[in-house]
Structure formats: structure tokens, C-alpha cells
PDB file of C-alpha atoms in Angstrom:
ATOM      1  CA  MET A   1     -71.307 -15.400  81.622  1.00 87.00           C
ATOM      2  CA  ALA A   2     -70.760 -11.701  82.295  1.00 92.00           C
ATOM      3  CA  LYS A   3     -68.324  -9.804  80.122  1.00 93.00           C
ATOM      4  CA  THR A   4     -65.121  -8.413  81.576  1.00 93.00           C
ATOM      5  CA  SER A   5     -64.451  -4.689  81.671  1.00 93.00           C
ATOM      6  CA  GLN A   6     -61.930  -5.137  78.870  1.00 92.00           C
ATOM      7  CA  GLU A   7     -64.483  -6.966  76.690  1.00 94.00           C
ATOM      8  CA  LEU A   8     -67.038  -4.220  77.334  1.00 94.00           C
ATOM      9  CA  ALA A   9     -64.466  -1.562  76.467  1.00 95.00           C
ATOM     10  CA  ILE A  10     -63.656  -3.336  73.203  1.00 95.00           C
ATOM     11  CA  ASP A  11     -67.377  -3.578  72.376  1.00 96.00           C
ATOM     12  CA  LEU A  12     -67.716   0.151  73.050  1.00 95.00           C
ATOM     13  CA  ALA A  13     -64.770   1.012  70.799  1.00 95.00           C
ATOM     14  CA  VAL A  14     -66.180  -1.114  67.959  1.00 96.00           C
ATOM     15  CA  GLU A  15     -69.623   0.475  68.278  1.00 96.00           C
ATOM     16  CA  ILE A  16     -68.171   3.985  68.334  1.00 94.00           C
ATOM     17  CA  SER A  17     -66.009   3.208  65.319  1.00 93.00           C
ATOM     18  CA  ASN A  18     -69.050   1.934  63.428  1.00 93.00           C
ATOM     19  CA  VAL A  19     -71.089   5.025  64.288  1.00 92.00           C
ATOM     20  CA  CYS A  20     -68.222   7.357  63.390  1.00 91.00           C
ATOM     21  CA  GLU A  21     -67.899   5.744  59.957  1.00 89.00           C
ATOM     22  CA  SER A  22     -71.436   6.844  59.160  1.00 89.00           C
ATOM     23  CA  ILE A  23     -70.874  10.483  60.230  1.00 87.00           C
ATOM     24  CA  LYS A  24     -70.032  12.896  57.442  1.00 81.00           C
ATOM     25  CA  GLY A  25     -67.852  15.866  58.260  1.00 80.00           C
ATOM     26  CA  ARG A  26     -66.217  16.772  61.558  1.00 80.00           C
ATOM     27  CA  SER A  27     -63.556  14.120  61.021  1.00 87.00           C
ATOM     28  CA  GLU A  28     -61.299  15.711  63.659  1.00 87.00           C
ATOM     29  CA  TYR A  29     -63.950  14.939  66.274  1.00 89.00           C
ATOM     30  CA  THR A  30     -64.708  11.423  65.120  1.00 91.00           C
ATOM     31  CA  ARG A  31     -61.002  10.544  64.949  1.00 91.00           C
ATOM     32  CA  GLN A  32     -60.526  11.770  68.524  1.00 93.00           C
ATOM     33  CA  LEU A  33     -63.591   9.855  69.677  1.00 93.00           C
ATOM     34  CA  ILE A  34     -62.224   6.649  68.134  1.00 93.00           C
ATOM     35  CA  ARG A  35     -58.798   7.223  69.734  1.00 93.00           C
ATOM     36  CA  SER A  36     -60.180   7.905  73.195  1.00 94.00           C
ATOM     37  CA  SER A  37     -62.582   4.950  73.120  1.00 95.00           C
ATOM     38  CA  SER A  38     -59.952   2.502  71.900  1.00 94.00           C
ATOM     39  CA  SER A  39     -57.472   3.581  74.572  1.00 95.00           C
ATOM     40  CA  ILE A  40     -59.791   2.322  77.331  1.00 96.00           C
ATOM     41  CA  SER A  41     -59.292  -1.385  76.581  1.00 95.00           C
ATOM     42  CA  ALA A  42     -55.585  -0.865  75.924  1.00 95.00           C
ATOM     43  CA  ASN A  43     -55.079   0.641  79.371  1.00 96.00           C
ATOM     44  CA  ILE A  44     -57.131  -2.085  81.034  1.00 96.00           C
ATOM     45  CA  ALA A  45     -54.928  -4.657  79.294  1.00 95.00           C
ATOM     46  CA  GLU A  46     -51.796  -2.888  80.533  1.00 95.00           C
ATOM     47  CA  ALA A  47     -53.161  -2.906  84.086  1.00 96.00           C
ATOM     48  CA  LYS A  48     -53.244  -6.702  84.027  1.00 93.00           C
ATOM     49  CA  TYR A  49     -49.444  -6.691  83.912  1.00 95.00           C
ATOM     50  CA  ALA A  50     -48.835  -3.851  86.343  1.00 95.00           C
ATOM     51  CA  GLU A  51     -45.614  -3.933  88.315  1.00 96.00           C
ATOM     52  CA  SER A  52     -47.269  -2.917  91.584  1.00 97.00           C
ATOM     53  CA  ASN A  53     -50.633  -2.075  93.121  1.00 97.00           C
ATOM     54  CA  ALA A  54     -49.920   1.608  92.560  1.00 97.00           C
ATOM     55  CA  ASP A  55     -49.106   0.948  88.889  1.00 97.00           C
ATOM     56  CA  PHE A  56     -52.315  -1.087  88.537  1.00 97.00           C
ATOM     57  CA  ILE A  57     -54.397   1.744  89.969  1.00 97.00           C
ATOM     58  CA  HIS A  58     -52.614   4.303  87.805  1.00 97.00           C
ATOM     59  CA  LYS A  59     -53.321   2.367  84.603  1.00 96.00           C
ATOM     60  CA  LEU A  60     -56.984   1.929  85.524  1.00 96.00           C
ATOM     61  CA  ASP A  61     -57.179   5.663  86.282  1.00 97.00           C
ATOM     62  CA  ILE A  62     -55.898   6.340  82.763  1.00 96.00           C
ATOM     63  CA  ALA A  63     -58.585   3.994  81.388  1.00 96.00           C
ATOM     64  CA  LEU A  64     -61.187   5.902  83.403  1.00 96.00           C
ATOM     65  CA  LYS A  65     -59.951   9.192  81.942  1.00 95.00           C
ATOM     66  CA  GLY A  66     -60.306   7.719  78.450  1.00 94.00           C
ATOM     67  CA  ALA A  67     -63.854   6.657  79.279  1.00 95.00           C
ATOM     68  CA  SER A  68     -64.661  10.131  80.595  1.00 95.00           C
ATOM     69  CA  GLU A  69     -63.220  11.733  77.476  1.00 93.00           C
ATOM     70  CA  THR A  70     -65.228   9.392  75.288  1.00 91.00           C
TER      71      THR A  70
END
């Protein structure tokens, strides 16, 4: 069975967190990378409970921005 976009986003955040743990120095960058990657799945989850089609699209756009930042 194929994974959902939210499951893939969670997998990505876990992988990035694991990689960032092994990086020495530049903690300001690794912290930001962890924040931006973990926000993707959170915004996808929020989109599931959107109040309208416009709200749904807006929340997925925010998730896309998090993915681009990551």
C-alpha cells in the first residue's frame, strides 16, 4: 500500500532529524532544518480539518512552503 503524503512527510522529518543529530556545529541551521521539515506533516494534518476548500488549499500551500524551505 502506498504511503500518504503525511506519512511521507513524517518519514522525511525523522530522517532529517537523525541526520542533523550527527552534524557537529552549525546548530542554528540544523534546528531550522528540523523545524521546517516537521512543519510539513503538521500542516498536512491541519488541512484534513479545513473549514473550506480555500482553507484546505491554504494549509497545503503552507506545507509546500515548508517543503521548499527544507
